[in-house]
Each structure stands twice: as structure tokens, then as C-alpha cells.
mmCIF file of C-alpha atoms in Angstrom:
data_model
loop_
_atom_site.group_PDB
_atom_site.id
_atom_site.type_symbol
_atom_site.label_atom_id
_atom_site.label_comp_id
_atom_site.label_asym_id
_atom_site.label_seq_id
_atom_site.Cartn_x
_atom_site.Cartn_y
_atom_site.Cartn_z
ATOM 1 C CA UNK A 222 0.000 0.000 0.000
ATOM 2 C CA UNK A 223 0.990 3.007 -1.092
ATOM 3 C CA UNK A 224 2.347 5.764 2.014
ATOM 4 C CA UNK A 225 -0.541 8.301 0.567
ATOM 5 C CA UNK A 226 -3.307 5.603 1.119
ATOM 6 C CA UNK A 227 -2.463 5.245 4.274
ATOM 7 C CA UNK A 228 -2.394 8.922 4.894
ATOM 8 C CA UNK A 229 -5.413 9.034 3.299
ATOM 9 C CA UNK A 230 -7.030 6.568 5.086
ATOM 10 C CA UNK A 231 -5.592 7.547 8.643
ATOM 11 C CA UNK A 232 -7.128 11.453 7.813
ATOM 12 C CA UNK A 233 -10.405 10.537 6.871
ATOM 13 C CA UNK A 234 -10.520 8.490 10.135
ATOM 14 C CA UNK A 235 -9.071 10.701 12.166
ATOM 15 C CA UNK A 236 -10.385 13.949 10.685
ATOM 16 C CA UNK A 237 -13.963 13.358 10.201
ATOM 17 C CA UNK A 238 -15.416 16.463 9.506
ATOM 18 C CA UNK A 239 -13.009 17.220 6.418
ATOM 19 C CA UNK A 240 -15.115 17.121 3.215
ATOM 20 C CA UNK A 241 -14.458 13.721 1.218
ATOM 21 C CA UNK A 242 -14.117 15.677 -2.039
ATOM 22 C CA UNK A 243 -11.648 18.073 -0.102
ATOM 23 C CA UNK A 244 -9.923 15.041 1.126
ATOM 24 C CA UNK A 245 -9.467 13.600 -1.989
ATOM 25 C CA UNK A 246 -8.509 16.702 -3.949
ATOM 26 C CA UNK A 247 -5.278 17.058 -0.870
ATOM 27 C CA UNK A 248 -4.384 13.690 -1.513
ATOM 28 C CA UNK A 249 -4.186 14.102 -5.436
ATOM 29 C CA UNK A 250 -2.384 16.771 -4.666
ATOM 30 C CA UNK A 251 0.188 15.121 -2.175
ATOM 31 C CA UNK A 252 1.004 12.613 -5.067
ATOM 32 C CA UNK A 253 1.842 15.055 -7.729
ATOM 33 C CA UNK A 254 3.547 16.834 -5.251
ATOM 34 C CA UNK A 255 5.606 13.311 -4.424
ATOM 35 C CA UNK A 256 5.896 12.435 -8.705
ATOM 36 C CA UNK A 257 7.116 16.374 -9.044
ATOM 37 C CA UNK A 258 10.233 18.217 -8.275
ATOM 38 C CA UNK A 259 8.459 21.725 -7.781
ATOM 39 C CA UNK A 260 6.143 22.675 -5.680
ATOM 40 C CA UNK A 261 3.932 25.396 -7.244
ATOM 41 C CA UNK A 262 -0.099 25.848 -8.347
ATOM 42 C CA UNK A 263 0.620 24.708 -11.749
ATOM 43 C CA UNK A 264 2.963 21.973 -11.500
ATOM 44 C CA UNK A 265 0.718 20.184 -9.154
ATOM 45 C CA UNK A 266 -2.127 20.317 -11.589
ATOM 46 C CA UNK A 267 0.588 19.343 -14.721
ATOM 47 C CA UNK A 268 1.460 16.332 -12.593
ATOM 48 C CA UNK A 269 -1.781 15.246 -11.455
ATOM 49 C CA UNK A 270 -2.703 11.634 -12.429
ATOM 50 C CA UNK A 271 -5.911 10.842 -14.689
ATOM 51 C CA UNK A 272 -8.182 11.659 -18.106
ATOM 52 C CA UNK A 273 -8.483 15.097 -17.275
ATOM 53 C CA UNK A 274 -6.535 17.556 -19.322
ATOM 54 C CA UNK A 275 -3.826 19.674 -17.671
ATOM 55 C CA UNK A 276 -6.170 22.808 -17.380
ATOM 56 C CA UNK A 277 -8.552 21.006 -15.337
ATOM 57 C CA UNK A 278 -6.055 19.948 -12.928
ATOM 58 C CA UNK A 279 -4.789 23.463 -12.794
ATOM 59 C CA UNK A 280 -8.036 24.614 -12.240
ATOM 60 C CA UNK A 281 -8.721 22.027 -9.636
ATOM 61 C CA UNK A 282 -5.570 22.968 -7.367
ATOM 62 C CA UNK A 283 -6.696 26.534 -7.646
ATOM 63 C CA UNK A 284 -9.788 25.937 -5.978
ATOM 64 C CA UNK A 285 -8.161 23.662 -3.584
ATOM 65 C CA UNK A 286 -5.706 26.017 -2.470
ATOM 66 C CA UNK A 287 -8.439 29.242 -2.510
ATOM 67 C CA UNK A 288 -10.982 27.009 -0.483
ATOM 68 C CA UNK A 289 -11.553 28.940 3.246
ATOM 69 C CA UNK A 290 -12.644 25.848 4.348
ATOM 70 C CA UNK A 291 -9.515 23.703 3.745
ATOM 71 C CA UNK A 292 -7.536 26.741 5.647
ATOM 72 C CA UNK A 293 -9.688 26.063 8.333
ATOM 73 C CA UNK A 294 -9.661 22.008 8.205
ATOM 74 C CA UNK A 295 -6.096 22.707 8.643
ATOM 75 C CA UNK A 296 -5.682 23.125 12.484
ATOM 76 C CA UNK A 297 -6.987 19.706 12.677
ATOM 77 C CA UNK A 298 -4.832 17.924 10.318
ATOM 78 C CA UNK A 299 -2.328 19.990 12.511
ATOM 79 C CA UNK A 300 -3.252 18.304 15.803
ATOM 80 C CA UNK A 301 -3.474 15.412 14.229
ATOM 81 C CA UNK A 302 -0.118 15.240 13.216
ATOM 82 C CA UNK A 303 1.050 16.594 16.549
ATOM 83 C CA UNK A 304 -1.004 14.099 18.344
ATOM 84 C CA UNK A 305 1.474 11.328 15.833
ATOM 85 C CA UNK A 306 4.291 12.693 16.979
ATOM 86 C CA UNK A 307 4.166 14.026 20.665
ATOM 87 C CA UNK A 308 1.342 12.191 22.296
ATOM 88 C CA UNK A 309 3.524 9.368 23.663
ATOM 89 C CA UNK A 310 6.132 12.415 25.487
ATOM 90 C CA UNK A 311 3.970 14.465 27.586
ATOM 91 C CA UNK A 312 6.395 17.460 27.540
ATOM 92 C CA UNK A 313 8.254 17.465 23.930
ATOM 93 C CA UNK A 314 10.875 19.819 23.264
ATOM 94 C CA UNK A 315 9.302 22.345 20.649
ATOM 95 C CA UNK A 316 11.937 23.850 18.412
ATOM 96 C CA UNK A 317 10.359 28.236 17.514
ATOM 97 C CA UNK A 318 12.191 29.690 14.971
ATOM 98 C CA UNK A 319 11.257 32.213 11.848
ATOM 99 C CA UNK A 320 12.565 31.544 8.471
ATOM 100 C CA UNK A 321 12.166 33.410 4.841
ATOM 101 C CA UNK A 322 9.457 32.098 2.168
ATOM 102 C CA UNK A 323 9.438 34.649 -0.556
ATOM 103 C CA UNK A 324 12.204 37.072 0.003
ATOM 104 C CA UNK A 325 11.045 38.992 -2.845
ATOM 105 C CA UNK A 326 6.863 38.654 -1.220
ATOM 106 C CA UNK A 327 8.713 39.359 2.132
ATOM 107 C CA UNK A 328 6.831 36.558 3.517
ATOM 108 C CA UNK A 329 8.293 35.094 6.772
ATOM 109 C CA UNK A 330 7.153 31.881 8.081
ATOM 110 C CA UNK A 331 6.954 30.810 12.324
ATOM 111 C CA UNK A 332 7.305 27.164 12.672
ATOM 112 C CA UNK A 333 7.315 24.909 15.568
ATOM 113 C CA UNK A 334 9.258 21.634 15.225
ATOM 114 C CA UNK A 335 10.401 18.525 17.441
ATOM 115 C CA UNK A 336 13.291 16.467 16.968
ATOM 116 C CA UNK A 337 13.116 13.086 16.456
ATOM 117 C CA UNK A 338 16.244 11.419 16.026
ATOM 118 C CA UNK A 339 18.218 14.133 15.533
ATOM 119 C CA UNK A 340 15.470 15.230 12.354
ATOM 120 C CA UNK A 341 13.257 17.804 12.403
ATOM 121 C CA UNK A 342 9.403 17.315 12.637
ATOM 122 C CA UNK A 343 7.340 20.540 11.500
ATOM 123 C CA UNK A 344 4.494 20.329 13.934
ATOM 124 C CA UNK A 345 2.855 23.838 13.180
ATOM 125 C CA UNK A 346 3.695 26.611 10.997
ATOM 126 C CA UNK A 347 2.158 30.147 10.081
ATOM 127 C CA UNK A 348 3.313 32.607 8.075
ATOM 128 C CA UNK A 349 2.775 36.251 8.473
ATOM 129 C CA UNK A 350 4.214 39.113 6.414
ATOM 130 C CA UNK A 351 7.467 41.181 7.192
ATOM 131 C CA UNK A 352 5.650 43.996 9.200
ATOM 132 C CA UNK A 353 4.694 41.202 11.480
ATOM 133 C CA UNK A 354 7.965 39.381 11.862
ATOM 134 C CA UNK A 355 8.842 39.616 15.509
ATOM 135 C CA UNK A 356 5.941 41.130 16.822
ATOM 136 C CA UNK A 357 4.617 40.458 20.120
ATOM 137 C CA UNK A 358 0.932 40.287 19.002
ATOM 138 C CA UNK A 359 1.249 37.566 16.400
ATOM 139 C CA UNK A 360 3.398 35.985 18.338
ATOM 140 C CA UNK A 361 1.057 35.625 20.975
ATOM 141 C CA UNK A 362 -1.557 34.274 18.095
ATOM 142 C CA UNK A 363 0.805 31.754 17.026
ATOM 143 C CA UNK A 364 1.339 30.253 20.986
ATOM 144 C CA UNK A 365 -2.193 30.585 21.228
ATOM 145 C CA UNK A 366 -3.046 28.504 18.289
ATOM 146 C CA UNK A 367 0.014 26.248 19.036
ATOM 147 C CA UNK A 368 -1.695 25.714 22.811
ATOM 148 C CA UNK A 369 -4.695 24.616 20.911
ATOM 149 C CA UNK A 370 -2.877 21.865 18.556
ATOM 150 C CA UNK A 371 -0.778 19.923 21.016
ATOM 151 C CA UNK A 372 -2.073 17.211 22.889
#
């Protein structure tokens, strides 16, 4: 079986109230993303598997990625995840750092990670534009949400 069946399979169990038709459309997306070697809108809809011409895929991943109600399915696949990899240590050690996305968007990106064998395991990440880099406000927003997506 496949890794993105399983992921498939362990989301829609453990993340009930995600669409099926959202669902599916992220895990179409997670293979093309796997068969690609860029990550962008229209790659992922060039590198989509099936009939459907390359339009439709583009098309398809547009709508995925504009949906408001994927952005907000996303806290739960979030805990999920974090449930994966901290529930069995009751107090991980949570890596907090900023990093660059766009340097030309000046995007900046918060993410909270936990090592795991001396790797790195994203556990939640948010990113907020240059004028709120390093602000005490978002920062704030970004514990808060953090609070609410570990176990």
C-alpha cells in the first residue's frame, strides 16, 4: 500500500469532519507533489494523475488552495499530526524559529518543530508578512493557536 493511502485513510478516520471531495482533492495533490520536483499551483495540476486535461487539474488545485474551508480544516490535520508525533512524550521539546518564504513577497514563516532522532518534525507553521515578523501580538496568536494543537 501506497504511504498516501495510508495517509489518506488515517485522515479521513481521524479527521472526520473534512469534506471527502476536499480530502481527496489534498491527496491528489500530495502525489503530484511526491511524482514532481516543484512545488507550485501549476505543477501540481501538470502532474496530477488521470483523463483530465492539464487545465482542469490546474483549475482544480486553484480551488483547492483558494478554499476557506480547507484553511480552516487545517488546524486539525495539525493536531493530528502533533497528536502522531508528541502524544507518547507528555512534555516534547518544541523547536520556535522564523525563516524566509518569498524574500522577494517578504513573507516570513513561524514554525514549531520537534526532533526526532536528531530530524526535524514541522508540527505547526504560520506565516505572516514582514511587518509582522517579531511582533509580540502575532506571536502571541501563534502560541495561542500552538496551545490549541498539542495534545
Amino acid at each position: 500500500m501506497r504511504d498516501t493511502n495510508i495517509l489518506h485513510d488515517m485522515l479521513r478516520k481521524n479527521c472526520p469532519h473534512i469534506h471527502a471531495r476536499r480530502l481527496d482533492s489534498l491527496m491528489l495533490a500530495t502525489e503530484a507533489l511526491l511524482d514532481s520536483n516543484q512545488l507550485s499551483l501549476t505543477e501540481l495540476g501538470r502532474n496530477m494523475k488521470g483523463p483530465v486535461a492539464a487545465k482542469h487539474n490546474i483549475k482544480r488545485m486553484d480551488r483547492l488552495l483558494g478554499n476557506t474551508a480547507m484553511h480552516n480544516d487545517r488546524l486539525a490535520i495539525y493536531r493530528f499530526h502533533a497528536r502522531l508525533t508528541c502524544g507518547a512524550n507528555p512534555m516534547p521539546i518544541l523547536l520556535v524559529d522564523w525563516a524566509d518564504v518569498r524574500e522577494q513577497l517578504r513573507l516570513m514563516t513561524l514554525r514549531a518543530s520537534v526532533s526526532i532522532q536528531g530530524l526535524s518534525m514541522i508540527v505547526y507553521e504560520r506565516t505572516f508578512t514582514f511587518a509582522q515578523c517579531n511582533s509580540p501580538n502575532f506571536h502571541q496568536l501563534f502560541l495561542d493557536e500552538l496551545a490549541i494543537i498539542l495534545p
